[in-house]
XYZ file of C-alpha atoms in Angstrom:
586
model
C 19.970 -21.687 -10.146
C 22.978 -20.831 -12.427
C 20.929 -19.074 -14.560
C 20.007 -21.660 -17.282
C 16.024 -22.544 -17.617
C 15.138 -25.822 -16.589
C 11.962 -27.434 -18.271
C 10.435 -30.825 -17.633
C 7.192 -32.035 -18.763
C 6.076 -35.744 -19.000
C 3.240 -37.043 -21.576
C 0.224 -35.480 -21.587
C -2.914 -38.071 -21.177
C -4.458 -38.642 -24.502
C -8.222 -37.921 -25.519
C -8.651 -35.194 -23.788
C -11.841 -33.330 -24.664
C -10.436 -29.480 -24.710
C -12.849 -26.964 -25.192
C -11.812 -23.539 -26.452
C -12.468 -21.136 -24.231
C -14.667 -19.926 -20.903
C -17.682 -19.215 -22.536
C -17.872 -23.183 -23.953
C -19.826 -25.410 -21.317
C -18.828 -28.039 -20.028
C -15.345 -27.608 -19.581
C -14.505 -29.100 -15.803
C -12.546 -27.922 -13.482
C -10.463 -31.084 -13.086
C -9.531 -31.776 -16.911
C -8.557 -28.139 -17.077
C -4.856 -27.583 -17.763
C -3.662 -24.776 -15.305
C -0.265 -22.866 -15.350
C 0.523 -21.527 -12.073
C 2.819 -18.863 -12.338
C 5.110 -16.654 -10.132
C 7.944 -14.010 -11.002
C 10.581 -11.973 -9.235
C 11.187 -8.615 -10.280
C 13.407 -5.245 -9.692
C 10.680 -3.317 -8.558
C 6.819 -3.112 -8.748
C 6.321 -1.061 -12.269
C 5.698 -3.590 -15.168
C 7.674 -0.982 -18.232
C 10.182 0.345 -15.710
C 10.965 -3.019 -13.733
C 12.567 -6.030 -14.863
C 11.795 -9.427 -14.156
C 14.203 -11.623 -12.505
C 13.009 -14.868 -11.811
C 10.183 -17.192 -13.966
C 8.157 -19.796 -12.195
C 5.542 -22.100 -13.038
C 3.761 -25.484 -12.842
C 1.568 -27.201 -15.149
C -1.593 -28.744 -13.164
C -4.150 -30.565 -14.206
C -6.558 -33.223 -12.492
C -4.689 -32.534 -9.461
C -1.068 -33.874 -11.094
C 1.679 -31.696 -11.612
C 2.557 -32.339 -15.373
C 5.126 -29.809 -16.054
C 7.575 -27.523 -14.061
C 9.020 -24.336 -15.541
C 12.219 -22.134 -13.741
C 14.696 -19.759 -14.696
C 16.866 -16.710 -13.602
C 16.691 -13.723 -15.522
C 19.139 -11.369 -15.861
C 17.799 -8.104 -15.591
C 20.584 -6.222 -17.185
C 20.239 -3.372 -14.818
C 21.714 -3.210 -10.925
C 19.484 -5.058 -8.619
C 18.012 -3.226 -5.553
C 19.728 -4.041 -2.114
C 16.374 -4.366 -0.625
C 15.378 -7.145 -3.405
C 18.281 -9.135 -2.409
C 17.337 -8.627 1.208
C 13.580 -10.025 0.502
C 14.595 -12.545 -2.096
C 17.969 -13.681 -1.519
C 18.498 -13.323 -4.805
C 21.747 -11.515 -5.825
C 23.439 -10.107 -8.788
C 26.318 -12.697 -8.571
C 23.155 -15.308 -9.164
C 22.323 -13.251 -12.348
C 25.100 -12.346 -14.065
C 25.288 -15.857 -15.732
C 21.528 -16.132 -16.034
C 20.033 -15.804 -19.689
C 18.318 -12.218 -20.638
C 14.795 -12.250 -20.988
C 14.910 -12.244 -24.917
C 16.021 -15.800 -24.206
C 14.282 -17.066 -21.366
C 10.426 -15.717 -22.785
C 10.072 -17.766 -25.870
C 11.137 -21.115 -23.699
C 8.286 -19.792 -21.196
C 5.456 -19.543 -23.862
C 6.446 -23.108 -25.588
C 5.985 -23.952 -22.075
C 2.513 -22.520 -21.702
C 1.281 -23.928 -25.005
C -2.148 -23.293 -26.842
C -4.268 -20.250 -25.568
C -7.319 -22.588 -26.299
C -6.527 -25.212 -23.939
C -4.227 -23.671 -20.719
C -5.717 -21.548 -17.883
C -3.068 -19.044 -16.399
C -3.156 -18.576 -12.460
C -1.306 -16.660 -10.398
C -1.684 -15.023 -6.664
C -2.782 -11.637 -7.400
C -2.538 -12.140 -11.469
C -2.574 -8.716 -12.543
C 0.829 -8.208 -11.327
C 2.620 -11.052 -12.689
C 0.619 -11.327 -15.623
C 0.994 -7.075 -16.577
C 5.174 -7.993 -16.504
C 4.667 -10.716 -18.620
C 2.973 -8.681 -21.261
C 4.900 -5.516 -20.674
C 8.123 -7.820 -21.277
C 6.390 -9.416 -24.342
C 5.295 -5.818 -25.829
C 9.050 -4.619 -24.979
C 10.812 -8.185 -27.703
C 7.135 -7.365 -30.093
C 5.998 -10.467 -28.991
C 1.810 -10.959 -29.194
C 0.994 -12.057 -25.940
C -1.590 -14.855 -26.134
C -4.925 -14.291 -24.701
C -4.764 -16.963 -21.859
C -7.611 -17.114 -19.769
C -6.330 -16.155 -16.576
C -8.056 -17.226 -12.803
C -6.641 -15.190 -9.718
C -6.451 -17.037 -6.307
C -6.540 -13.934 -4.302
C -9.941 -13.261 -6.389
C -11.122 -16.530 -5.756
C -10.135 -16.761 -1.747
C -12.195 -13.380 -1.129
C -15.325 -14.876 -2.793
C -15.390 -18.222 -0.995
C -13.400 -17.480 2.372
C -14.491 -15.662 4.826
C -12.601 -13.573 7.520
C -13.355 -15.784 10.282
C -10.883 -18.077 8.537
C -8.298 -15.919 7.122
C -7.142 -12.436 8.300
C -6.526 -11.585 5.091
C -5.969 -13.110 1.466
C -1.353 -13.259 1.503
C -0.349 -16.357 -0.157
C 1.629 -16.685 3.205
C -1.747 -16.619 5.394
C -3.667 -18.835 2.579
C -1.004 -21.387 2.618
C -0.987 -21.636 6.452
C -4.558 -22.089 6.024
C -4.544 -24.686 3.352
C -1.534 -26.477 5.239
C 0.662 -26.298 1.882
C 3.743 -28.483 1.894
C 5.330 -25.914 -0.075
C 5.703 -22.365 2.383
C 6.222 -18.827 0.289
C 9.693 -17.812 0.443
C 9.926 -14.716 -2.421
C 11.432 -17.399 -4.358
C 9.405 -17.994 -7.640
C 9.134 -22.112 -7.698
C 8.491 -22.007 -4.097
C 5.838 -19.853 -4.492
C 4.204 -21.146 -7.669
C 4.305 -24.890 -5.474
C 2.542 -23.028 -2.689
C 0.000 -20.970 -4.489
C -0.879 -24.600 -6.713
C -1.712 -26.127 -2.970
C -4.031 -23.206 -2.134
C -5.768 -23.467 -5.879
C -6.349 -27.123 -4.987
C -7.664 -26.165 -1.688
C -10.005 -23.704 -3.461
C -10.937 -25.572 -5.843
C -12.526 -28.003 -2.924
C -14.328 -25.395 -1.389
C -16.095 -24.421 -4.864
C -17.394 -27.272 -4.821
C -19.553 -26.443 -1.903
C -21.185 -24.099 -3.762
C -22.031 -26.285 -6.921
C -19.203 -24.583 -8.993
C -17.379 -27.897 -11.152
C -16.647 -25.860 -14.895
C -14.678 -22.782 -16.186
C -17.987 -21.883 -16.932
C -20.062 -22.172 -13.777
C -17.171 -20.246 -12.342
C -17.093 -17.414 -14.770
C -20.698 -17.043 -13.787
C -20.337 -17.627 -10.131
C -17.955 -14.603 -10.550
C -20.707 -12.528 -12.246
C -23.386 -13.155 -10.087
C -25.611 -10.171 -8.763
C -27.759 -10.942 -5.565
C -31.860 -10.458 -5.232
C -30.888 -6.839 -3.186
C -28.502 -6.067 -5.795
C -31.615 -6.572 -8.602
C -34.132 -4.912 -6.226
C -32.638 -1.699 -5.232
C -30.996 -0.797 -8.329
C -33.593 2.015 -8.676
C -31.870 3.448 -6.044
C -29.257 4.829 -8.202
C -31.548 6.053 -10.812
C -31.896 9.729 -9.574
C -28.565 10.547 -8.745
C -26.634 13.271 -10.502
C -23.754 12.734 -12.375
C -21.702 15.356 -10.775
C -18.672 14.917 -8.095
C -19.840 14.509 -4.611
C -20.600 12.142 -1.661
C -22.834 9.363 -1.577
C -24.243 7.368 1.352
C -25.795 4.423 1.742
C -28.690 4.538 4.848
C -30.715 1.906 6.221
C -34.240 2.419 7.431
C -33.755 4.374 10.406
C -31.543 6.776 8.051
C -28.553 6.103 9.772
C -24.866 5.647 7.413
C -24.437 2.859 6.676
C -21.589 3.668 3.579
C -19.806 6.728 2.441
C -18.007 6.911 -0.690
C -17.103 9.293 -2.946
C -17.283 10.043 -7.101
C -16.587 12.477 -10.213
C -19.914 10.948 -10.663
C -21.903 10.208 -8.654
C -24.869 8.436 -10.907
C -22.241 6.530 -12.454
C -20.154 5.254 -9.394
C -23.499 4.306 -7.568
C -24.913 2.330 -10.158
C -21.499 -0.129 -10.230
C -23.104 -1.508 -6.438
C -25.486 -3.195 -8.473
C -23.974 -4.746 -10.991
C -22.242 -8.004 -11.097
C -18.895 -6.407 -10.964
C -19.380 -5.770 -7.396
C -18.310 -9.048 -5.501
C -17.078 -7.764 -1.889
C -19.161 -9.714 1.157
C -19.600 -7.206 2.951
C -20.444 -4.476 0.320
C -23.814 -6.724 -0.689
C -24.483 -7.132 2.739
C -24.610 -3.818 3.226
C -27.150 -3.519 0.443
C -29.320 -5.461 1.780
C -30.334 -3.436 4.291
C -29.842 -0.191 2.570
C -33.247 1.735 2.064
C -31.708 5.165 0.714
C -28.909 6.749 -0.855
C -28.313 10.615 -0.093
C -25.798 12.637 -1.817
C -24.020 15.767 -1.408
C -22.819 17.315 -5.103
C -20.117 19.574 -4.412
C -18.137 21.876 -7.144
C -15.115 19.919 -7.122
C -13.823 16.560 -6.777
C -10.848 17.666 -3.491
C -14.146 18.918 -1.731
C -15.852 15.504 -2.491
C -12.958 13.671 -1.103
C -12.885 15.532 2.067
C -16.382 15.787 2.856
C -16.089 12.012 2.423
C -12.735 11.775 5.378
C -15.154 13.955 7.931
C -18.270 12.436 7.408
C -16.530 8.533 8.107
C -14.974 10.032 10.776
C -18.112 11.823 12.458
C -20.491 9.305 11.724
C -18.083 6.439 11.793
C -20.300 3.664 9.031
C -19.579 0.436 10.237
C -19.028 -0.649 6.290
C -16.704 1.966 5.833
C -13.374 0.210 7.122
C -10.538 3.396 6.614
C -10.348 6.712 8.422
C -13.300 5.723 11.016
C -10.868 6.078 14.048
C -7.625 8.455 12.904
C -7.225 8.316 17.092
C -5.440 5.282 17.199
C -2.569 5.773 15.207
C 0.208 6.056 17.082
C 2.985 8.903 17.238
C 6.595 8.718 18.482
C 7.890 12.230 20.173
C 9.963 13.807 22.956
C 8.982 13.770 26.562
C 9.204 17.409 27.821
C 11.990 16.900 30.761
C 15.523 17.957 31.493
C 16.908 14.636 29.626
C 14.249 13.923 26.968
C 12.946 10.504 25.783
C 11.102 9.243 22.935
C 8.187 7.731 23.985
C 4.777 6.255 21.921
C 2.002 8.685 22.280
C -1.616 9.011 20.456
C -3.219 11.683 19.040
C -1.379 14.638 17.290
C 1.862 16.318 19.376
C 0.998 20.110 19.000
C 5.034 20.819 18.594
C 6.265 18.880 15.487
C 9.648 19.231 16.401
C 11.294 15.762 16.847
C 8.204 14.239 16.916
C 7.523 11.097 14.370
C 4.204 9.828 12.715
C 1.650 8.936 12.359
C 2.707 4.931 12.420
C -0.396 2.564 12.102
C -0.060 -0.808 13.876
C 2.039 -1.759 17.171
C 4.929 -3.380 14.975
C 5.669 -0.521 13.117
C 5.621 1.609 16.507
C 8.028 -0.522 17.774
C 10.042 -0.788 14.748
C 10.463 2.736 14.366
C 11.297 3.432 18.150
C 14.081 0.216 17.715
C 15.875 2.243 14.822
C 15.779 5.573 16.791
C 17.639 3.678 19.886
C 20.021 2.281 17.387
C 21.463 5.037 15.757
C 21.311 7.347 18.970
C 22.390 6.866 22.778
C 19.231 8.182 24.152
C 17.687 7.203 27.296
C 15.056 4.522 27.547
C 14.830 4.372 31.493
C 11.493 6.101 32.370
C 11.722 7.461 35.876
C 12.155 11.267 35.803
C 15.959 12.510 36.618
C 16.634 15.266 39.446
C 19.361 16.164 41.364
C 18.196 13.521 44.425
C 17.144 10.745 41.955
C 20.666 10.787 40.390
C 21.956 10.277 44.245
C 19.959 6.831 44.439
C 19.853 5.620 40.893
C 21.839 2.702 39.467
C 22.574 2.538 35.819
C 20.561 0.075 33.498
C 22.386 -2.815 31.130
C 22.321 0.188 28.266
C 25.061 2.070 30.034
C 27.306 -1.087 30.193
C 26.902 -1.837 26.684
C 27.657 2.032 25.314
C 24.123 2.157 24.401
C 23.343 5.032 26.823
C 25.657 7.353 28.268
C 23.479 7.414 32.432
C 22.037 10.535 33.065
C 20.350 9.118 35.507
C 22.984 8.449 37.512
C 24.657 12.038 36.542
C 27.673 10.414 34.190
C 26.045 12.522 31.447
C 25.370 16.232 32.000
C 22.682 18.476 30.518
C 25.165 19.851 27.731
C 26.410 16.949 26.487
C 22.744 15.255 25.948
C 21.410 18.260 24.540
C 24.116 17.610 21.464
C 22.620 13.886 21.346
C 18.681 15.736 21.046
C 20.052 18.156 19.073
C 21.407 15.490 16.561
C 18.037 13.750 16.292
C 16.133 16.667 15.540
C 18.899 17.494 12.609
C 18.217 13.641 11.417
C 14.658 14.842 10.942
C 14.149 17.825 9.905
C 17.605 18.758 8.016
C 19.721 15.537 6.937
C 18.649 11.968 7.399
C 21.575 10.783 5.410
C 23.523 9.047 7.634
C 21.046 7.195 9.530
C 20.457 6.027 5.899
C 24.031 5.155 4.569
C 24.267 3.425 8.403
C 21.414 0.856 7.634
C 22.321 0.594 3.720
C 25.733 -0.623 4.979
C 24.582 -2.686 7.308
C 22.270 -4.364 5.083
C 25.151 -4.766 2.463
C 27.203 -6.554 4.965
C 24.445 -8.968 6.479
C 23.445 -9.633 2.795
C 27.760 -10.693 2.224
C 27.337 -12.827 5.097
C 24.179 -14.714 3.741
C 22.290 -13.238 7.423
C 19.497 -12.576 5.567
C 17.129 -12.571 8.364
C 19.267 -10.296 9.901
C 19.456 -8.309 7.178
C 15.463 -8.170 7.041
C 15.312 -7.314 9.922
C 17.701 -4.356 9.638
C 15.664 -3.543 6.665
C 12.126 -3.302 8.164
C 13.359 -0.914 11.312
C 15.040 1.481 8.563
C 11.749 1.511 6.672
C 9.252 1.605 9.239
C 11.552 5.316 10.978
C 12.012 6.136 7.144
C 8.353 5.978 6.526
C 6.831 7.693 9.603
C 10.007 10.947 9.599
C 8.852 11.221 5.657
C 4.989 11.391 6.498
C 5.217 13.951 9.467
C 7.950 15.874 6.833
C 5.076 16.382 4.160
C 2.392 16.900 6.315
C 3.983 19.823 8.113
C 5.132 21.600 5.042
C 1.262 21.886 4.522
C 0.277 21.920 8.175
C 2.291 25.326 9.022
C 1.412 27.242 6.445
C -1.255 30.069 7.366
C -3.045 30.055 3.736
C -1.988 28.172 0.404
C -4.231 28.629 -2.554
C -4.110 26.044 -5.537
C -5.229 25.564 -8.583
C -5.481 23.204 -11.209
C -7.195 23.482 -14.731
C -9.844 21.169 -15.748
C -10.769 21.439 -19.755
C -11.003 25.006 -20.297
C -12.506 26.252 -16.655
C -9.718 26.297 -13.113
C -10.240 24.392 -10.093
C -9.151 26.481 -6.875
C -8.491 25.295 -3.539
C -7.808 27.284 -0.240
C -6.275 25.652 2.417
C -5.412 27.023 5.821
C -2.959 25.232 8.312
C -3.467 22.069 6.242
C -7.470 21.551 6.040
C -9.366 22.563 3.821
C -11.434 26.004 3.347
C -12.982 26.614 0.636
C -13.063 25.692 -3.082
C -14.623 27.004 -6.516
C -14.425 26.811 -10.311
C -14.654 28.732 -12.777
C -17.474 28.885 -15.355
C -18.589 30.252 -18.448
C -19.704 33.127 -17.114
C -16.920 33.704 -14.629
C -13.760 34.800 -14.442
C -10.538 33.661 -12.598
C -10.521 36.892 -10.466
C -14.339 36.437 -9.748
C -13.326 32.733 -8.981
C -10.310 33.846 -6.621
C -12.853 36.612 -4.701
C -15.678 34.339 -4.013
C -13.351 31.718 -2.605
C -11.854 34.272 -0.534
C -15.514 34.942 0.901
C -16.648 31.544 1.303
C -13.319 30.295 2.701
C -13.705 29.137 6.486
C -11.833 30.935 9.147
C -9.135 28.398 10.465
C -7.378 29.217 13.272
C -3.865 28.575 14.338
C -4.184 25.999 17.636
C -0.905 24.247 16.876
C -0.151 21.569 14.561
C -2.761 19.270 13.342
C -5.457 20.722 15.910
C -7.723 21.800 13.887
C -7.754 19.124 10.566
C -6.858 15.073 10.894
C -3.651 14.324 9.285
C -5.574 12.011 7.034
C -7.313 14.884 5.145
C -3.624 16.893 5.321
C -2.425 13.830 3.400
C -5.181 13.937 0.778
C -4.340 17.340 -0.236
C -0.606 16.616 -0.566
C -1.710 14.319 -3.006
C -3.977 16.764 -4.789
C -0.797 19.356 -4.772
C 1.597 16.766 -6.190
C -0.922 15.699 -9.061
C -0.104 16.664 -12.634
C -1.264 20.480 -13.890
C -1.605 21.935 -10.133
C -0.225 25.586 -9.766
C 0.724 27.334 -6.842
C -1.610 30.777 -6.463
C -1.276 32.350 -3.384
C 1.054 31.319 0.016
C 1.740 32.649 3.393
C 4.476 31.184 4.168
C 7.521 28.660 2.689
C 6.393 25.385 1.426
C 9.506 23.050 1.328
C 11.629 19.883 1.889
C 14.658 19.752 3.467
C 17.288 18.994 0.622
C 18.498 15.650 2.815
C 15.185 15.039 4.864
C 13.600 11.748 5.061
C 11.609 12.450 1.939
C 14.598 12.682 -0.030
C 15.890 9.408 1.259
C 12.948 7.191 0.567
C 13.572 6.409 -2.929
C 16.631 5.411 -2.648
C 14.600 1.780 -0.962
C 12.024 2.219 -3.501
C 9.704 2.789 -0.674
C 7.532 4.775 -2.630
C 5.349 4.306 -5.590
C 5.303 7.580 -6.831
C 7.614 9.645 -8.787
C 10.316 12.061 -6.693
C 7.980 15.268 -5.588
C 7.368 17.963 -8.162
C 5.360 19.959 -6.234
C 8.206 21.583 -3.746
C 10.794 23.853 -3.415
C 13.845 22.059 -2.505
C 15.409 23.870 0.599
């Protein structure tokens, strides 16, 4: 832990039969040497993070033979929230070796491509830093054969056992000594108990070599073989496909640039998902709808799952239970948790999926602001009766209800929330960073977390309801985006989607624009989000923000505020993406 590597490995059993790699028979499961591996990192991007922490443990037969762990100093600040999840700080790393030092000890410990079999809890992400940091010292980066236990859990557990496939909720499962704790060794220990456990349960279904597993991972079922014609027909253009059964009801609906192409990957070994070849099965047609672009496929796709809700489609069938947080329309407003879209955006909050976040969110709000909780209405005889709540005694609230507060002086309090939303969320933000940074000083980490997760669940839900109504509001935006040599145009109304067109050989951008303005539905303004699901405003922010899209026509302002929520988001790294492009700042 003070930053130097620490390596032990005891003798290796002798005559060993090692076979070279997964396409040699024979090679069982338990006299194949595994390396479990686990890192910590700055950030998600392999190339733009840095790895922070190397884990490992060499396995074999069931024996741990070798243990690998070291700090790695980044040499770049370390994220507030990493030290909140981790525990990890930058006091820790100073000391610790750079990772020009630490890789070369880490691949002597891995040893011969030809004989060790990398795993790691989804692989792709521990596995693309290790080759990114490789790449960035021109190192070669052996080609390990590489198993991944969150692979291997979806193909032989089922969801009546696990909820889903976290190495926290697969080592509950598997009763692991070791628990996950964002700590690399821990969770190498933990994720070698759960490849033990699933290593067992292969069993069951006759799987004992590399080999038989490789091909256990490649298998296609009878349905898959029988209804590949299926696909044959298809066109490859963009569209909608959808997978009937035999009394023509939807079963699936997806989506494609092409749709011949997309379809035909259901039937090929590459598709492993339970429930996707059990919905084969009993598919007896495929219909498709080609449309001219690729936006138009992907919302035809949104209102079809949500009008004919396909029971194997598991997103967007029921956009009515998300959850919104807004203000009660009273004298002395509340927030309360409401569903289905408020038709005033102002001060409202959402969407937020799942009861946690909800709550979350409404915590943070009640933190940073004194505003009423209590739910019985407030009048001029309530206020006679009324006793003040535990709130008002802790300086939480400043009672209303029993008329210590008047109308003016809450009206500043609603004012100031609105401002947090829609114009500056900064100091709700500096308030949890600095509350974080002093927890995190005090070794509360829990505390800390828990700071964390109400700050990120409000930040989320005041950025989402941000984007979607600089979208939602406006009474006509018209896009477009080239594609080769031809334009793709879009015309959106109040957020959903009109019409769209491209050109072609034989016509012109102006011929383009016209017929779009012809075919273009007639949206109406019923208030926000009453006319398109937010789910379908959100896919065409993403359209707008993606590379080569140009701004044609507008009624209206399409903006950010300068200090909104959006703006504050990346300073948590809570989103992927890169800052917006696509907006004015205002």
């Amino acid at each position: 832990m003070n930053g130097e590597s620490e390596s032990k490995e005891s003798k290796e059993p002798k005559n060993i039969a090692w076979q070279a790699t997964f396409e040699d028979l024979g090679r069982h499961l338990s006299a194949t040497t595994f390396v479990v591996v686990d890192l910590e990192t700055t950030g998600g991007s392999p190339g733009l993070n840095a790895i922070t922490e190397i884990g490992a443990q060499k396995v074999r037969g069931g024996e741990v033979i070798g243990e690998f762990q070291s700090l790695v100093n980044p040499g770049v600040p370390l994220p507030p929230y990493i030290t909140v999840l981790t525990g990890i700080t930058e006091m820790m790393l100073m000391p610790a070796p750079r990772i020009d030092q630490v890789l070369p000890q880490f691949l002597e410990f891995l040893g011969s491509e030809t004989e060790t079999v990398l795993v790691a809890h989804n692989a792709p992400f521990d596995i693309g830093f290790l080759k990114a940091a490789a790449t960035s010292l021109q190192y070669s980066w052996p080609k390990f054969p590489v198993l991944d236990t969150v692979r291997i859990a979806r193909q032989v557990l089922t969801k009546d056992e696990v909820r889903n496939y976290k190495l926290e909720t697969l080592s509950n499962f598997f009763k692991t000594e070791t628990s996950p704790t964002h700590r690399a060794l821990d969770d190498v220990r933990a994720t070698v108990s759960v490849l033990h456990g699933l290593i067992e349960r292969l069993g069951s279904f006759g799987i004992f070599t590399l080999e038989e597993l490789k091909e256990f991972s490649n298998r296609i079922t009878k349905a898959q073989s029988a209804k590949r014609h299926l696909a044959v027909n298809l066109p490859a253009a963009p569209g909608v496909y959808i997978f009937k059964d035999a009394k023509g009801e939807a079963l699936y609906v997806g989506t494609s640039k092409n749709l011949k192409a997309r379809v035909r990957t259901y039937f090929t070994a590459g598709e492993t998902r339970k429930r996707i070849r059990e919905m084969i099965a009993i598919t007896e047609s495929i219909d498709c709808i080609v449309t001219p672009t690729a936006l138009e496929a992907q919302v035809r796709e949104l209102r079809l799952i949500q009008g004919a809700q396909p029971r194997y489609n598991r997103r967007s069938r029921f956009p009515e239970r998300v959850a919104w947080l807004k203000l009660t329309d009273e004298n002395f407003p509340r927030v309360t948790i409401t569903k289905g879209s408020p038709k005033d955006p102002s001060g409202a909050i959402g969407p937020i999926s799942g009861g946690a976040s909800i709550e979350l969110a409404l915590a943070a709000i009640h933190e940073y602001l004194p505003l009423r909780q209590c739910k019985p209405k407030i009048t001029d005889r309530s206020i006679k009766t009324a006793a003040p709540c535990i709130l008002y005694e802790i300086n939480k609230c400043g009672a209303p209800c029993i008329g210590n507060q008047s109308h003016a002086s809450y009206s500043e309090i609603i004012a100031e929330y609105k401002n947090l939303l829609e114009v500056d969320f900064r100091k709700l933000s500096d308030q949890s960073t600095l509350k974080m940074a002093e927890l995190s000083l005090l070794e509360k980490f829990e505390e800390a977390i828990e700071v964390r997760d109400r700050y990120a669940h409000l930040a989320r839900a005041a950025a989402r309801i941000e984007r979607i109504n600089s979208i939602a509001k406006l009474k006509l935006l018209i896009i477009a985006r080239p594609i080769g040599t031809q334009w793709e145009f879009a015309s959106i109304k109040y957020g959903r989607l009109a019409a769209t067109n491209i050109t072609t050989a034989t016509t012109s951008v102006n011929q383009a624009l016209d017929a779009l303005t012809l075919i273009a539905e007639q949206v109406p303004d019923e208030g926000f989000l009453q006319q398109v699901n937010y789910e379908e405003v959100e896919l065409i922010l993403r359209f707008i923000e993606s590379d080569g899209v140009r701004l044609v026509q507008i009624d209206g302002e399409l903006s950010y505020a300068t200090f909104g929520p959006n703006s504050q988001l990346a300073r948590f790294d809570l989103l992927n993406s890169q800052p917006d492009q696509a907006f004015t700042k205002a």
